[in-house]
XYZ file of C-alpha atoms in Angstrom:
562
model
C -10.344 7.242 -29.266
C -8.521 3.975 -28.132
C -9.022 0.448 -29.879
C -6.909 -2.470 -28.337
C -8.020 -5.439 -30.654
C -6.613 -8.851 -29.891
C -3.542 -7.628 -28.021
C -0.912 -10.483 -27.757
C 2.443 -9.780 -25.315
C 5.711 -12.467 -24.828
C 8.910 -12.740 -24.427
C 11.503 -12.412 -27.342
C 12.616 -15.702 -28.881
C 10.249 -17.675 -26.499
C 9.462 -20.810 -28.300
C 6.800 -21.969 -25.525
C 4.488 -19.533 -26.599
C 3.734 -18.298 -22.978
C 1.339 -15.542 -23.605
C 1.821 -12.538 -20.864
C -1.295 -10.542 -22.121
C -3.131 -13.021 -24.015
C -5.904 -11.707 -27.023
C -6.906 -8.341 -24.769
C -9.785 -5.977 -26.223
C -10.732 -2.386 -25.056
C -11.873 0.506 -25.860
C -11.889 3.625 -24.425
C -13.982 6.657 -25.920
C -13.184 10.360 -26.017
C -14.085 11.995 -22.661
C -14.798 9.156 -20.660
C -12.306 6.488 -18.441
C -12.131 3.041 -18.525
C -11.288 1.330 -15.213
C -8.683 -1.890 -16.139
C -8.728 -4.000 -12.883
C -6.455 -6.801 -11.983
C -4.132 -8.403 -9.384
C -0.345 -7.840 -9.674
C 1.105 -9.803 -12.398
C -3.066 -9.837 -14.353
C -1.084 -8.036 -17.678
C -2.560 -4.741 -16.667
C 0.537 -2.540 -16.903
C 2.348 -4.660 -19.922
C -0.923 -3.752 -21.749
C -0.280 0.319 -21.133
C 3.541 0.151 -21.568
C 2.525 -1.070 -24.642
C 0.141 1.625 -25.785
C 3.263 3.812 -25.082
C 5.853 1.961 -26.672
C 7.452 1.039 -23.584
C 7.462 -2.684 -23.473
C 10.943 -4.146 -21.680
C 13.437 -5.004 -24.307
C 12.996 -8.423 -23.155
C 9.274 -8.586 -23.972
C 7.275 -7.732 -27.637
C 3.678 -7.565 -29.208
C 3.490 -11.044 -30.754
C -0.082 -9.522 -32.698
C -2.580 -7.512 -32.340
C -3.810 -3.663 -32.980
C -3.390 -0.721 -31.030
C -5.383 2.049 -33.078
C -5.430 5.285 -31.390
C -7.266 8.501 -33.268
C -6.950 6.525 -36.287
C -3.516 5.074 -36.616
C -1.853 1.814 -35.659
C 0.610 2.476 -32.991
C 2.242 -1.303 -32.819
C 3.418 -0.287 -36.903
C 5.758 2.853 -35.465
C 8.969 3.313 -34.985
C 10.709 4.381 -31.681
C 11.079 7.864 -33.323
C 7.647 8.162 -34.066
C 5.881 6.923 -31.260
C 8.422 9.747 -29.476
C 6.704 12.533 -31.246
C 3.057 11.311 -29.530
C 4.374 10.008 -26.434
C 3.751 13.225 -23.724
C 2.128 14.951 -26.763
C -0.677 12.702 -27.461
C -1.075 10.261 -24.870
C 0.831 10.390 -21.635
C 1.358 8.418 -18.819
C 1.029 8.802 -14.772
C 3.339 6.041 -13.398
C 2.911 4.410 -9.978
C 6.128 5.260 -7.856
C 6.308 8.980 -8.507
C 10.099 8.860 -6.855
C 11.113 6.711 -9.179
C 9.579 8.507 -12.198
C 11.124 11.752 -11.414
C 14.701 12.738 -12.033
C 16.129 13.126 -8.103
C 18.351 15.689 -9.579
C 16.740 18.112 -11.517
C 14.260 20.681 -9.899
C 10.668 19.529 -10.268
C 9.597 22.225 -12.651
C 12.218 21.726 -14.912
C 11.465 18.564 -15.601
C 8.086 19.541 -16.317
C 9.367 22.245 -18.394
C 11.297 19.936 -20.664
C 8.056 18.087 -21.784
C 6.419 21.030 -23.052
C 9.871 22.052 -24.689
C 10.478 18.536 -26.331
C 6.965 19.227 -27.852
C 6.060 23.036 -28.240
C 8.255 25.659 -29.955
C 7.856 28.188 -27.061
C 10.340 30.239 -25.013
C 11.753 28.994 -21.838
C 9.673 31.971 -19.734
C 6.707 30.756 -21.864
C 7.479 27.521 -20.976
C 8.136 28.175 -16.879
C 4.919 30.543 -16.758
C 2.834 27.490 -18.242
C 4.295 25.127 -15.591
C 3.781 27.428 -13.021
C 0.227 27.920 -14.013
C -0.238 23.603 -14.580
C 0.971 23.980 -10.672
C -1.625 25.926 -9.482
C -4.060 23.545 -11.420
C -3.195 20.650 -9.872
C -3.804 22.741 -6.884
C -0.202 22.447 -5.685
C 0.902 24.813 -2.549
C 3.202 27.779 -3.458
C 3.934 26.811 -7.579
C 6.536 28.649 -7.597
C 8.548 27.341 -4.416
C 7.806 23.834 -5.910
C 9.065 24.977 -9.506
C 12.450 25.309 -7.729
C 12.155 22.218 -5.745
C 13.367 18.426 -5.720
C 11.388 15.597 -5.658
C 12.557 14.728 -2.354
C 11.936 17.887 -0.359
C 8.027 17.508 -1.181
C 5.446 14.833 -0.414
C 3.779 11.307 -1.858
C 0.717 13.308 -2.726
C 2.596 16.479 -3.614
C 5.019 14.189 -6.093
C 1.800 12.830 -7.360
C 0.466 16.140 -8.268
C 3.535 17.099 -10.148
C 3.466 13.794 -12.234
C -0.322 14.989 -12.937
C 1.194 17.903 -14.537
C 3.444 16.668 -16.669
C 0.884 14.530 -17.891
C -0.879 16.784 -18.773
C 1.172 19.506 -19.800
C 0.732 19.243 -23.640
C -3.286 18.371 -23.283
C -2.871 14.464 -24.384
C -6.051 13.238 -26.198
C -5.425 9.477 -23.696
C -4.108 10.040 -20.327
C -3.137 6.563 -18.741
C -2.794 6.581 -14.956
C -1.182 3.102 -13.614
C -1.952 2.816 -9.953
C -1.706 6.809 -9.350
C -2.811 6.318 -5.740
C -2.082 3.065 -4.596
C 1.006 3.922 -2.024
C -0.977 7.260 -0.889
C -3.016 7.821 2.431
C -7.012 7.496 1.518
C -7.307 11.199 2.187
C -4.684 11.955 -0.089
C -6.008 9.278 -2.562
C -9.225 11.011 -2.720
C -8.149 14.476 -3.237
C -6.238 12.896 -6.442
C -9.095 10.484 -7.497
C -11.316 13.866 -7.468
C -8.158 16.187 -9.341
C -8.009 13.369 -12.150
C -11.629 13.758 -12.627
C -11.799 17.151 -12.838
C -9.230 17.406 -15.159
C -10.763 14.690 -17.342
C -13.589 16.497 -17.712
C -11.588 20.377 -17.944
C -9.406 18.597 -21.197
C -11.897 15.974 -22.245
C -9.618 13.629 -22.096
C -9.637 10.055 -22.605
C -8.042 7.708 -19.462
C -7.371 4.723 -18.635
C -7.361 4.246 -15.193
C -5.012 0.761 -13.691
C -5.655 -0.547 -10.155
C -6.558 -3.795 -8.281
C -9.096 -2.280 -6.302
C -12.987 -1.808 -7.644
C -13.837 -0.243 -4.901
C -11.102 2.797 -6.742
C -12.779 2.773 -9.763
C -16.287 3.039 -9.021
C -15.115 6.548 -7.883
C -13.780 7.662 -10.932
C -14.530 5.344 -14.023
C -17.546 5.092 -16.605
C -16.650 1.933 -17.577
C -14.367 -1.193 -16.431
C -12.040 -4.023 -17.821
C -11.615 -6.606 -15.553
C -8.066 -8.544 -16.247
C -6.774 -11.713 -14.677
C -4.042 -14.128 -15.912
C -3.256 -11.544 -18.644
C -6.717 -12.215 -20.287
C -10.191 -10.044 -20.060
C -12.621 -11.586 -18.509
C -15.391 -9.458 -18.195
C -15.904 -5.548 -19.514
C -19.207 -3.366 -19.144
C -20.188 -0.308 -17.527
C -19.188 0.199 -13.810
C -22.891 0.125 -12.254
C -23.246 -3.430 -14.890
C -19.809 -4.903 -13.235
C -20.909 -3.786 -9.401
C -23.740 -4.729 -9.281
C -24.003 -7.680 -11.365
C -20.770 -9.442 -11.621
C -20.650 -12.646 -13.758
C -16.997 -13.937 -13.361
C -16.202 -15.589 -10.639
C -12.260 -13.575 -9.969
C -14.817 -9.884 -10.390
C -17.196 -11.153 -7.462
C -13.953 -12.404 -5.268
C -12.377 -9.084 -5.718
C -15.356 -7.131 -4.709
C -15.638 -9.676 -1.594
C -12.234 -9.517 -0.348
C -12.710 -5.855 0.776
C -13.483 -5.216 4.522
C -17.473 -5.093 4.848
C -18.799 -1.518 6.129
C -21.527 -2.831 7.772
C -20.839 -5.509 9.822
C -18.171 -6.924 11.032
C -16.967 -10.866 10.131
C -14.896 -13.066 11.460
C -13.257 -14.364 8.615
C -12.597 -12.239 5.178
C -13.794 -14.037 2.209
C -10.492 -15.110 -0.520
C -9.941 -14.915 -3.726
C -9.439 -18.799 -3.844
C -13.425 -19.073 -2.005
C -14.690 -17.885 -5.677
C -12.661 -19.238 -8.196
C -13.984 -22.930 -7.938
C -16.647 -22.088 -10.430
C -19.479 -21.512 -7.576
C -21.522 -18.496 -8.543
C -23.074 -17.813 -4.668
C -20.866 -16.104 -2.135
C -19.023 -18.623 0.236
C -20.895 -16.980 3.580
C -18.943 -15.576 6.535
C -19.484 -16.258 10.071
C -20.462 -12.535 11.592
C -19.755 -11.405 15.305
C -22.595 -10.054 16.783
C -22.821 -6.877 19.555
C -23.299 -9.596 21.877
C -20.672 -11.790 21.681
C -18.147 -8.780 21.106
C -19.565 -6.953 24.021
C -18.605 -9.418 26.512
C -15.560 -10.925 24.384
C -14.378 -7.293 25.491
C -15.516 -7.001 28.638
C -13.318 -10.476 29.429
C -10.117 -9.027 27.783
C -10.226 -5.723 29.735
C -10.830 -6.740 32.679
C -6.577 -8.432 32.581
C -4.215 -5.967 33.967
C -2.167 -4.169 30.868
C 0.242 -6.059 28.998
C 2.099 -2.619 28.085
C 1.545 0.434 29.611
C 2.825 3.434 27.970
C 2.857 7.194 29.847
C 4.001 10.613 28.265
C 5.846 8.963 25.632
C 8.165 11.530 23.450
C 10.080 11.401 20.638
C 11.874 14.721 18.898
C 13.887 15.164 16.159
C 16.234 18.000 14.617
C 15.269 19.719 12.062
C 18.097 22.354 11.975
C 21.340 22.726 14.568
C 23.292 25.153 14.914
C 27.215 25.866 13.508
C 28.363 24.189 16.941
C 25.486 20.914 16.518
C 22.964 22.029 19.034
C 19.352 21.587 18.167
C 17.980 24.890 16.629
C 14.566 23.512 15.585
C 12.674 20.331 16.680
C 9.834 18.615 15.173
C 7.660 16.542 17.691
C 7.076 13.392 16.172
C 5.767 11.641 19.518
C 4.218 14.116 21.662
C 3.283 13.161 25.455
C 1.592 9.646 23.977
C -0.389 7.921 26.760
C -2.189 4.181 26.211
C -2.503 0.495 27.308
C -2.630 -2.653 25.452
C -4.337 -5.635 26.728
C -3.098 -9.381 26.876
C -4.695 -10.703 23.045
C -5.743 -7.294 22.446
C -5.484 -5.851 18.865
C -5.053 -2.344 19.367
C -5.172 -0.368 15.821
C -3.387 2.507 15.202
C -4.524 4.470 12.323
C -3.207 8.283 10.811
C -1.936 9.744 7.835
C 2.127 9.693 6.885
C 3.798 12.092 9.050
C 1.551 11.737 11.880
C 4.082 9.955 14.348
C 2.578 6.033 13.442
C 5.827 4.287 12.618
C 7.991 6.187 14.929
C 5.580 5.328 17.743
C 5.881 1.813 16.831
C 9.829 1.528 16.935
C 9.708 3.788 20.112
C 7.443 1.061 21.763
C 10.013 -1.480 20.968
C 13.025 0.528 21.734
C 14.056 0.241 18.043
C 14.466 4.255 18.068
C 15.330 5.543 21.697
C 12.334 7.631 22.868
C 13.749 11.288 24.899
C 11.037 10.910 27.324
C 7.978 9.304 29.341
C 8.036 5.324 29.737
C 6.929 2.525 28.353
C 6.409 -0.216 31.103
C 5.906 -4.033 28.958
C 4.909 -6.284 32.025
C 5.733 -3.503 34.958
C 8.756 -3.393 33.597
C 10.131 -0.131 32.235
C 11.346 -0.730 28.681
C 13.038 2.483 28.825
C 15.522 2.392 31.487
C 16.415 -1.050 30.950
C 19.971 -2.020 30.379
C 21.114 -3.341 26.809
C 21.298 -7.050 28.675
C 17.838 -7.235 29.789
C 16.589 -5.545 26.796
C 17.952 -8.133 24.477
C 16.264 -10.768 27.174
C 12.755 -9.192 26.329
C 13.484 -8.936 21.977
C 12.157 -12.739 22.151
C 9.208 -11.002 23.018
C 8.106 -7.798 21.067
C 8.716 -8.122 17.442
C 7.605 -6.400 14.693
C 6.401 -6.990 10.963
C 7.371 -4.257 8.545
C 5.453 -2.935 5.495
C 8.016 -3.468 2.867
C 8.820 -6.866 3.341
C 11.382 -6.841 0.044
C 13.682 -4.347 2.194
C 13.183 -6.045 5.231
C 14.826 -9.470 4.166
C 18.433 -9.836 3.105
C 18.646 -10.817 -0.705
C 22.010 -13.069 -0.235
C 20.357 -15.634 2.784
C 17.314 -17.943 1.189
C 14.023 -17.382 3.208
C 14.919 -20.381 5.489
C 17.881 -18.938 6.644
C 16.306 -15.203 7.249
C 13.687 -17.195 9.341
C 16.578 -19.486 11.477
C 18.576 -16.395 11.805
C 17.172 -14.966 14.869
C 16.466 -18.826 16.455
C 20.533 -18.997 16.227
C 21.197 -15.418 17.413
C 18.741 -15.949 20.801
C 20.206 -19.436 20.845
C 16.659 -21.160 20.991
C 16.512 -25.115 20.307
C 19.210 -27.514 20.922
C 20.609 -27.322 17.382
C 20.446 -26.763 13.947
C 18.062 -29.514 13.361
C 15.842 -28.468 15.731
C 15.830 -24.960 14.688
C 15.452 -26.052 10.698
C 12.496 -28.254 11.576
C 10.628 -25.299 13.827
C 11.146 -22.702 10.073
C 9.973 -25.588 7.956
C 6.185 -25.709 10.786
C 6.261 -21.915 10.316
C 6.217 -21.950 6.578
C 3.745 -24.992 7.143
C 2.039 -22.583 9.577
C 1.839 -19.304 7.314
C 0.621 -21.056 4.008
C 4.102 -21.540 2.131
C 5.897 -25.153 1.127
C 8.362 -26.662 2.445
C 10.505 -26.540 -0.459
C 10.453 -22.691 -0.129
C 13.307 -23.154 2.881
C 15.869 -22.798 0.121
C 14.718 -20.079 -2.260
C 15.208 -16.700 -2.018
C 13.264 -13.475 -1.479
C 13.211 -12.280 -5.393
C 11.663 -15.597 -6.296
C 8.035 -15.014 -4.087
C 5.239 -12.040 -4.824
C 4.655 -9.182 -2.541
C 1.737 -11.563 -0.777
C 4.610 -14.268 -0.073
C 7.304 -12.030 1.297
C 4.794 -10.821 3.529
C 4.155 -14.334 4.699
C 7.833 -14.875 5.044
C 8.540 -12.242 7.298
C 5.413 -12.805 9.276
C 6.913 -16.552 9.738
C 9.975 -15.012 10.624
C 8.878 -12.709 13.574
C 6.699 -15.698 15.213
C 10.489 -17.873 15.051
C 10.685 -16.667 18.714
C 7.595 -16.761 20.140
C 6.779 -13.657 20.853
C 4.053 -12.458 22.770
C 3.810 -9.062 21.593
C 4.112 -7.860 17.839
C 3.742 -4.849 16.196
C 2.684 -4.750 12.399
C 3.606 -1.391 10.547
C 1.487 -0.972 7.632
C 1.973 -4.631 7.053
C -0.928 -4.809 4.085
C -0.641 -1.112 2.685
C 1.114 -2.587 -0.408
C -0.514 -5.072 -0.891
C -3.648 -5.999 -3.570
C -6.726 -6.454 -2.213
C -7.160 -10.380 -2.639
C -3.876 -10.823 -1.058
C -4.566 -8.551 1.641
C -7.180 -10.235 2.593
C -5.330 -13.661 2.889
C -2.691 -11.797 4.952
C -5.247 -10.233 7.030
C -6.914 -13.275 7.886
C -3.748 -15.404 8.488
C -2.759 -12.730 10.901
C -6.426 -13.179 12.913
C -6.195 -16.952 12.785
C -2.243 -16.980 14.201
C -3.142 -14.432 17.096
C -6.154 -16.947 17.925
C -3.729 -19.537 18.003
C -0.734 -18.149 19.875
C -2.686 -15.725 21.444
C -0.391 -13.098 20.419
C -1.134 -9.274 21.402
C -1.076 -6.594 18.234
C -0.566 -3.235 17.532
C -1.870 -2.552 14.001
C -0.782 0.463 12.063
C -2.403 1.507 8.926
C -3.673 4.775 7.004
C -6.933 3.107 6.098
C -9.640 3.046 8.872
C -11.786 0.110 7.248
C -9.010 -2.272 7.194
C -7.975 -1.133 11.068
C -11.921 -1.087 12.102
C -11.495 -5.400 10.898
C -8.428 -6.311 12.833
C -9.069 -4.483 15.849
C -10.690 -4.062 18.969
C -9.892 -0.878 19.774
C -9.006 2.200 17.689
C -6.335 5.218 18.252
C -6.548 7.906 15.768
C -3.083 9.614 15.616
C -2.812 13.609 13.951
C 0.846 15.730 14.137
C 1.739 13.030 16.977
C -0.834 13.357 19.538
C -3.550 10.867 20.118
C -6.845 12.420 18.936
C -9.056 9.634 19.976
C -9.059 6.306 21.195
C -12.288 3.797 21.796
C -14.146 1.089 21.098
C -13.533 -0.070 16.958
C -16.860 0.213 15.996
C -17.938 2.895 18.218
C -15.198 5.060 16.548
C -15.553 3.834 13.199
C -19.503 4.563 13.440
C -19.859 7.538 15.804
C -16.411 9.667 15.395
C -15.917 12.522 17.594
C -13.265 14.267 16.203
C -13.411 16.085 12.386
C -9.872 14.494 12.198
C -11.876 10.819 11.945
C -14.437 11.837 9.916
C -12.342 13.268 7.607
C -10.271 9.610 7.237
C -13.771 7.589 7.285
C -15.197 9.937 4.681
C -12.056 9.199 2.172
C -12.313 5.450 2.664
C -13.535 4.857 -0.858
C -16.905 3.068 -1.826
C -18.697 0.543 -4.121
C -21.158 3.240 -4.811
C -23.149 1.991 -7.928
């Protein structure tokens, strides 16, 4: 049904002749999905925005063939390729928020696809939405018809997208990254949607993410991209199993092992030296964990939290008095240990993040208290508080939002040196950020560029340089790999184990997926609707989980399963 043949992508007017997809082949066949897998930045999404005719203005097809159902797509015109676009082939983009139109109801905008398309009435048109709702097995269709994007959720935006996708029964249905940002329970339920509706419409997808362990759940076959070029295609049990390029086997490497538990992730950079065998990893065995354990427990607590609450208001009344609270912290109760990494692991909306900033007094918690070295965090005084901020830090997941644009990424790091007036002077200060960037993999020459100019992996970096600038002792990281790719969370995750061994820092680790918390940690809290449903051992909860709550978040964690 789909025939990319020698697919060449650059800039306008470039005279270098930089290639950004460079001579890409595919083919995907009617009924089945083809799995294109990459980093950020491989060419994967330039190569579908060009099967839709939505290339940048900056960027064009220098050559190459794009024959869909028969015709050449790269010879239409704008107006043309508007009649198939949503008609023919369709698109699922990655950010749902940003896809949808924050203004307009959510099944209106569904409703103008099939319009633009379909000379129908506008009941027709609503009853078909409606009916594409309960499909996509959205809750009460018609409450979401009349809804905005905002008042719903990730998954629940996702599902809408889904519909308008498919709304006019494409014969190609490309999904870029459809459940990248979402919790691996919601990320599932999708995964197993898209295939059911594959198979329903027989349509033909293409399926975009960085992670194989993604498309060995849904795809028949896979394209594996990297520096905007294809370097190796087959079926997905072929590719799995028997990987011949070195970039495949580091990407299926860089994932968390289920089975045992290593000390060190493999890297991307391990493979890509041209050796064909697996660089191996030292493993921890029961032994050595057992009493590596029984040493770190037996310390007296390093925090100490008790009946920890934290409400918010989800109506008042006409005079501002709270009509209806929502419990995002309810009557929390734990310890963390001196080096200990405590992980934290629950769906969105279960209370994670807010738990995090309660701990460091970020967000004032309205009851219960939170004693960091018998001291009580809580009903300390704005003075003493500011004393103990050298101390508890925290490393946030989007680390774009989290840095100020206008001050280069030497700066953002000095900033909080100057603020808790740490060194003797600005020398001093300068050369401590220029041993952190040493420290967390980046140059030296990176002191004066700013945060636009680094990837997602390297911002990360940054701000993990910048909360060690005052030593803490205690840092909280909230869903500090989530958006990452999978090669790059594996460098992060490993630079984070190496700096704790080093500092001997103590972590609380937040995430939504249990394999990558069951790797950092030596302990595991499972948080649901803001209560603690269990807490234990890492492995112990990871391999024997007693409440349906864990299962349910093991049994999403996808799997290489050919």
């Amino acid at each position: 049904m789909l025939s990319v043949k020698n697919l060449n992508i650059g800039k306008k007017g470039a005279k270098s002749g930089l290639k950004l997809v460079d001579g890409v082949n595919l083919e995907v066949s009617e009924g089945k999905c083809l799995g294109l897998v990459g980093e950020t930045g491989s060419g994967k999404s330039l190569t579908a925005l060009s099967i839709m005719g939505l290339l940048p203005p900056q960027l064009q097809i220098l050559n190459g063939e794009i024959i869909f159902d028969g015709q050449n797509l790269t010879s239409f015109s704008d107006k043309e390729m508007r009649q198939w676009r949503g008609r023919k082939i369709s698109m699922i983009f990655q950010e749902p928020m940003t896809a949808l139109n924050p203004l307009m109801h959510l099944g209106k905008q569904v409703e103008e696809v099939i319009m633009e398309h379909r000379k129908i009435t506008k009941k027709e048109a609503r009853n078909q939405v409606i009916e594409l709702f309960q499909n996509v097995r959205l809750p009460r269709p018609e409450k979401i018809f009349s809804s905005y994007p905002h008042q719903i959720s990730g998954g629940q935006k996702q599902r809408v997208m889904i519909a308008m996708a498919i709304a006019n029964n494409p014969g190609l249905l490309i999904a870029d990254e459809p459940s990248t940002a979402l919790d691996v329970t919601v990320q599932k339920e999708i995964l197993l949607l898209l295939k059911r509706l594959q198979k329903e419409y027989n349509m033909a997808m293409l399926f975009i993410t960085h992670d194989l362990a993604v498309v060995s759940e849904i795809a028949d076959d896979v394209a594996v991209m990297y520096r905007g070029k294809v370097v190796e295609s087959g079926s997905v049990t072929q590719i799995l199993k028997n990987p011949q390029h070195p970039y495949t086997r580091g990407l299926l490497s860089c994932r968390p092992p289920m089975g045992h538990r290593v000390k060190k992730l493999p890297t991307l950079s391990d493979f890509l030296n041209g050796d064909k065998n697996i660089p191996a990893r030292e493993t921890e065995t029961d032994e050595s964990r057992k009493e590596r354990l029984k040493l770190l427990y037996e310390k007296e607590p390093l925090l100490e939290v008790d009946n920890l609450i934290k409400e918010y208001s989800l109506s008042k009344t006409f005079l501002g008095k709270p009509k209806e609270t929502l419990r995002a912290v309810n009557e929390v109760s734990f310890k963390v240990y001196p080096s200990e990494t405590l992980g934290l692991v629950g769906e969105s909306g279960c209370g994670k993040t807010t738990l995090g900033r309660s701990l460091l007094r970020l967000i004032n918690p309205d009851g219960g208290s939170i004693f960091y070295e018998n001291e009580n965090l809580i009903s300390m005084s704005w003075k003493s508080l500011n004393e103990h901020r050298k101390e508890l830090n925290i490393v946030f997941q989007d680390p774009y939002s989290s840095l100020n644009p206008r001050l280069s990424i030497g700066e953002a790091i000095l900033e909080p040196m100057h603020v808790h007036k740490l060194y003797k002077n600005r020398t001093q200060r300068k050369e401590k950020v220029l041993e952190l960037l040493r420290k967390v993999g980046m140059e030296e020459s990176h002191y004066y560029r700013y945060p636009h100019e680094f990837s997602g992996g390297q911002r990360q970096r940054i701000v993990i340089a910048r909360a060690l600038a005052l030593n803490p002792k205690f840092i909280v990281c909230d869903e500090a790999v989530s958006a990452l790719d999978v090669s790059v969370q594996a460098v992060v995750l490993n630079l984070l184990n190496e700096l704790k061994a080093e500092f001997g820092f103590t972590y609380i680790f937040i995430s939504h997926d249990l394999s990558v918390v069951r790797f950092m940690s030596d302990r595991i809290m499972v948080m649901k609707d803001g209560k603690i449903v269990e807490v234990g051992d890492a492995d112990e909860i990871y391999f024997h989980p007693k409440s349906e709550y864990t299962r349910q978040l093991i049994g999403a964690i996808p799997q290489l399963n050919h």
